[in-house]
Amino acid sequence: MKRKIITAILTALVLSTSCTAVKKERKQEKATSLEVSFNYQRQNDHGSNQYAVWIENESGDVVKTLFVTSFTAKGRARGDEKPVRGYIKRPYCVPNWVKAAKADNLSDQQIDAVTGATPQVSGLQTFTWDFTDQEGKKVEYGTYKVFVEATLFDPSSITHSGTFTIPGKPGERVTFSSQITVPDEKHKDMVTGVQAVLR
């Protein structure tokens, strides 16, 4: 009889300890990054194929630019021309990012750190935010907003945005809303299927 009681007590203790450990493990499970992705369909017109991906804090300040196409940020020089930033040559190039990031105040070095060539091939584009700011410092937990802006063609641009909190839990998805300046049926599929998931 005593043996049965002792066995029952020990079993209860083991179960209680394992339940507490599981609860603690679940409680400590926090996301460490945000993965942003979308389908990119390269367009043939010269005033297209420009996009930017960035994160803003609750106050609307840009915390980090994850990517901006190089023409938009650095421009292109032909022959003896001096390079002029693309958004100056073509003010329609991702205007929301230009304004939010205060692009005119960014040095060439800062611009270089976030730019990349416009993809020559269509396909899935993926970017990861590791919860750090532009200087590589960890940001505070709180509410943030992710933006994906695409210049479809000249005055037509679309901006996808969604709000999320960090750290959050791995697997949580961001809900996006979209705003377009001028509808453009020809180039509307340039950026589609925008998603963001906490990892």
Coordinates of C-alpha atoms in Angstrom, one line a residue:
M1 CA 0.0 0.0 0.0
K2 CA 2.8 2.4 1.0
R3 CA 4.6 1.6 -2.1
K4 CA 1.6 2.4 -4.3
I5 CA 1.2 5.8 -2.5
I6 CA 4.9 6.6 -2.9
T7 CA 4.7 5.6 -6.6
A8 CA 1.6 7.8 -7.1
I9 CA 3.3 10.8 -5.4
L10 CA 6.5 10.4 -7.5
T11 CA 4.4 10.1 -10.7
A12 CA 2.5 13.2 -9.8
L13 CA 5.7 15.1 -9.1
V14 CA 7.3 14.0 -12.4
L15 CA 4.2 15.0 -14.4
S16 CA 4.0 18.4 -12.6
T17 CA 7.7 19.1 -13.3
S18 CA 7.4 18.1 -17.0
C19 CA 4.2 20.3 -17.4
T20 CA 6.0 23.2 -15.8
A21 CA 9.0 22.7 -18.1
V22 CA 6.7 22.5 -21.2
K23 CA 4.9 25.7 -20.1
K24 CA 8.1 27.5 -19.5
E25 CA 9.5 26.4 -22.9
R26 CA 6.3 27.6 -24.6
K27 CA 6.5 30.9 -22.7
Q28 CA 10.1 31.5 -23.7
E29 CA 9.5 30.8 -27.4
K30 CA 10.0 34.1 -29.1
A31 CA 10.5 35.1 -32.7
T32 CA 14.0 36.4 -33.6
S33 CA 13.3 37.7 -37.1
L34 CA 10.7 38.7 -39.7
E35 CA 10.8 37.1 -43.1
V36 CA 9.3 39.2 -45.9
S37 CA 8.6 37.7 -49.4
F38 CA 6.8 38.3 -52.6
N39 CA 6.6 37.2 -56.2
Y40 CA 8.4 39.5 -58.6
Q41 CA 7.5 39.5 -62.3
R42 CA 10.1 41.5 -64.3
Q43 CA 8.5 44.1 -66.6
N44 CA 9.9 45.3 -69.9
D45 CA 9.3 49.0 -69.6
H46 CA 12.1 51.4 -68.4
G47 CA 10.0 53.2 -65.8
S48 CA 9.3 50.0 -63.9
N49 CA 11.0 47.3 -61.8
Q50 CA 11.9 49.5 -58.9
Y51 CA 11.0 48.5 -55.3
A52 CA 11.9 49.0 -51.7
V53 CA 11.4 47.0 -48.5
W54 CA 11.7 48.7 -45.1
I55 CA 10.6 48.7 -41.4
E56 CA 9.2 51.7 -39.4
N57 CA 8.6 52.0 -35.7
E58 CA 5.4 53.2 -34.1
S59 CA 6.4 56.8 -34.5
G60 CA 6.7 56.4 -38.3
D61 CA 10.5 56.6 -38.3
V62 CA 12.4 54.2 -40.6
V63 CA 14.3 51.7 -38.4
K64 CA 15.9 49.8 -41.3
T65 CA 15.7 49.6 -45.0
L66 CA 16.0 46.0 -46.0
F67 CA 16.4 46.6 -49.7
V68 CA 16.0 49.2 -52.4
T69 CA 16.8 48.7 -56.1
S70 CA 20.1 50.3 -57.0
F71 CA 18.8 52.5 -59.8
T72 CA 16.3 54.2 -57.4
A73 CA 19.0 54.9 -54.9
K74 CA 22.2 55.3 -56.9
G75 CA 21.1 56.0 -60.4
R76 CA 22.9 55.1 -63.5
A77 CA 25.6 57.0 -65.5
R78 CA 26.2 56.6 -69.2
G79 CA 29.3 57.8 -70.9
D80 CA 30.8 60.9 -69.2
E81 CA 27.6 61.5 -67.2
K82 CA 27.8 61.9 -63.5
P83 CA 25.5 59.5 -61.7
V84 CA 22.4 61.1 -60.3
R85 CA 20.2 59.2 -57.9
G86 CA 17.4 57.5 -59.7
Y87 CA 14.6 59.1 -57.6
I88 CA 15.9 62.5 -58.6
K89 CA 15.9 61.6 -62.3
R90 CA 12.5 59.9 -61.9
P91 CA 10.6 61.2 -59.0
Y92 CA 8.1 58.4 -59.4
C93 CA 10.7 55.8 -58.2
V94 CA 9.4 54.4 -54.8
P95 CA 8.4 57.9 -53.5
N96 CA 7.1 56.6 -50.2
W97 CA 10.5 55.1 -49.3
V98 CA 12.3 58.2 -50.5
K99 CA 10.2 60.4 -48.2
A100 CA 10.2 58.0 -45.2
A101 CA 13.9 57.2 -45.4
K102 CA 14.8 60.8 -46.0
A103 CA 16.9 59.6 -48.9
D104 CA 18.5 63.0 -49.5
N105 CA 20.1 62.9 -46.1
L106 CA 21.6 59.4 -46.6
S107 CA 25.3 59.2 -47.6
D108 CA 26.4 57.1 -50.6
Q109 CA 27.9 54.6 -48.1
Q110 CA 24.5 54.3 -46.3
I111 CA 22.8 53.9 -49.6
D112 CA 25.3 51.2 -50.8
A113 CA 24.5 49.2 -47.6
V114 CA 20.9 48.6 -48.6
T115 CA 20.8 48.6 -52.4
G116 CA 21.0 45.7 -54.8
A117 CA 20.6 45.2 -58.5
T118 CA 17.1 45.0 -59.9
P119 CA 16.6 41.2 -60.4
Q120 CA 16.9 40.3 -64.1
V121 CA 14.9 37.1 -63.6
S122 CA 11.3 36.8 -62.2
G123 CA 10.8 34.8 -59.1
L124 CA 10.4 34.8 -55.3
Q125 CA 12.2 37.6 -53.5
T126 CA 12.9 37.1 -49.8
F127 CA 14.3 39.5 -47.2
T128 CA 14.9 39.0 -43.5
W129 CA 14.8 41.6 -40.7
D130 CA 16.8 40.5 -37.6
F131 CA 15.2 43.1 -35.3
T132 CA 18.2 45.4 -35.6
D133 CA 18.4 49.0 -36.7
Q134 CA 20.5 50.5 -39.5
E135 CA 23.5 50.5 -37.2
G136 CA 23.1 46.8 -36.3
K137 CA 21.8 47.5 -32.8
K138 CA 18.8 45.4 -31.4
V139 CA 15.6 47.4 -31.4
E140 CA 13.2 47.5 -28.4
Y141 CA 10.2 45.2 -28.3
G142 CA 7.1 46.9 -29.5
T143 CA 4.9 47.7 -32.5
Y144 CA 6.4 48.0 -36.0
K145 CA 5.3 48.3 -39.6
V146 CA 6.7 46.6 -42.6
F147 CA 6.4 48.2 -46.1
V148 CA 6.9 46.8 -49.6
E149 CA 6.6 49.5 -52.3
A150 CA 6.8 48.9 -56.0
T151 CA 6.9 51.4 -58.9
L152 CA 4.8 49.6 -61.5
F153 CA 5.3 52.2 -64.2
D154 CA 6.1 55.9 -63.9
P155 CA 3.2 57.5 -61.8
S156 CA 1.8 54.1 -60.9
S157 CA 3.1 52.6 -57.6
I158 CA 1.7 50.3 -55.1
T159 CA 2.5 50.1 -51.4
H160 CA 1.8 47.1 -49.2
S161 CA 2.0 47.6 -45.5
G162 CA 1.3 45.6 -42.3
T163 CA 1.6 46.1 -38.6
F164 CA 3.1 43.5 -36.1
T165 CA 4.7 43.4 -32.7
I166 CA 8.0 41.9 -31.6
P167 CA 9.2 39.7 -30.3
G168 CA 5.9 37.8 -31.1
K169 CA 5.8 34.1 -31.7
P170 CA 7.4 32.1 -34.5
G171 CA 4.8 31.5 -37.3
E172 CA 2.7 34.6 -36.7
R173 CA 1.8 36.2 -40.0
V174 CA 1.4 39.9 -40.8
T175 CA -1.8 41.1 -42.4
F176 CA -1.2 43.5 -45.3
S177 CA -3.2 46.3 -46.8
S178 CA -2.4 47.9 -50.1
Q179 CA -2.6 51.4 -51.7
I180 CA -2.1 52.1 -55.3
T181 CA -1.6 55.6 -56.8
V182 CA -2.7 55.0 -60.4
P183 CA -4.2 51.6 -61.5
D184 CA -2.0 49.9 -64.1
E185 CA -3.4 46.7 -65.6
K186 CA -0.3 46.1 -67.8
H187 CA 2.2 46.1 -64.9
K188 CA -0.1 45.1 -61.9
D189 CA 1.6 41.7 -61.6
M190 CA 5.1 43.1 -61.0
V191 CA 4.9 42.5 -57.2
T192 CA 2.2 40.0 -55.9
G193 CA 1.7 37.6 -53.0
V194 CA 3.3 39.9 -50.4
Q195 CA 3.8 38.0 -47.1
A196 CA 5.6 38.5 -43.8
V197 CA 6.1 35.8 -41.2
L198 CA 7.8 36.0 -37.8
R199 CA 10.5 33.3 -37.5

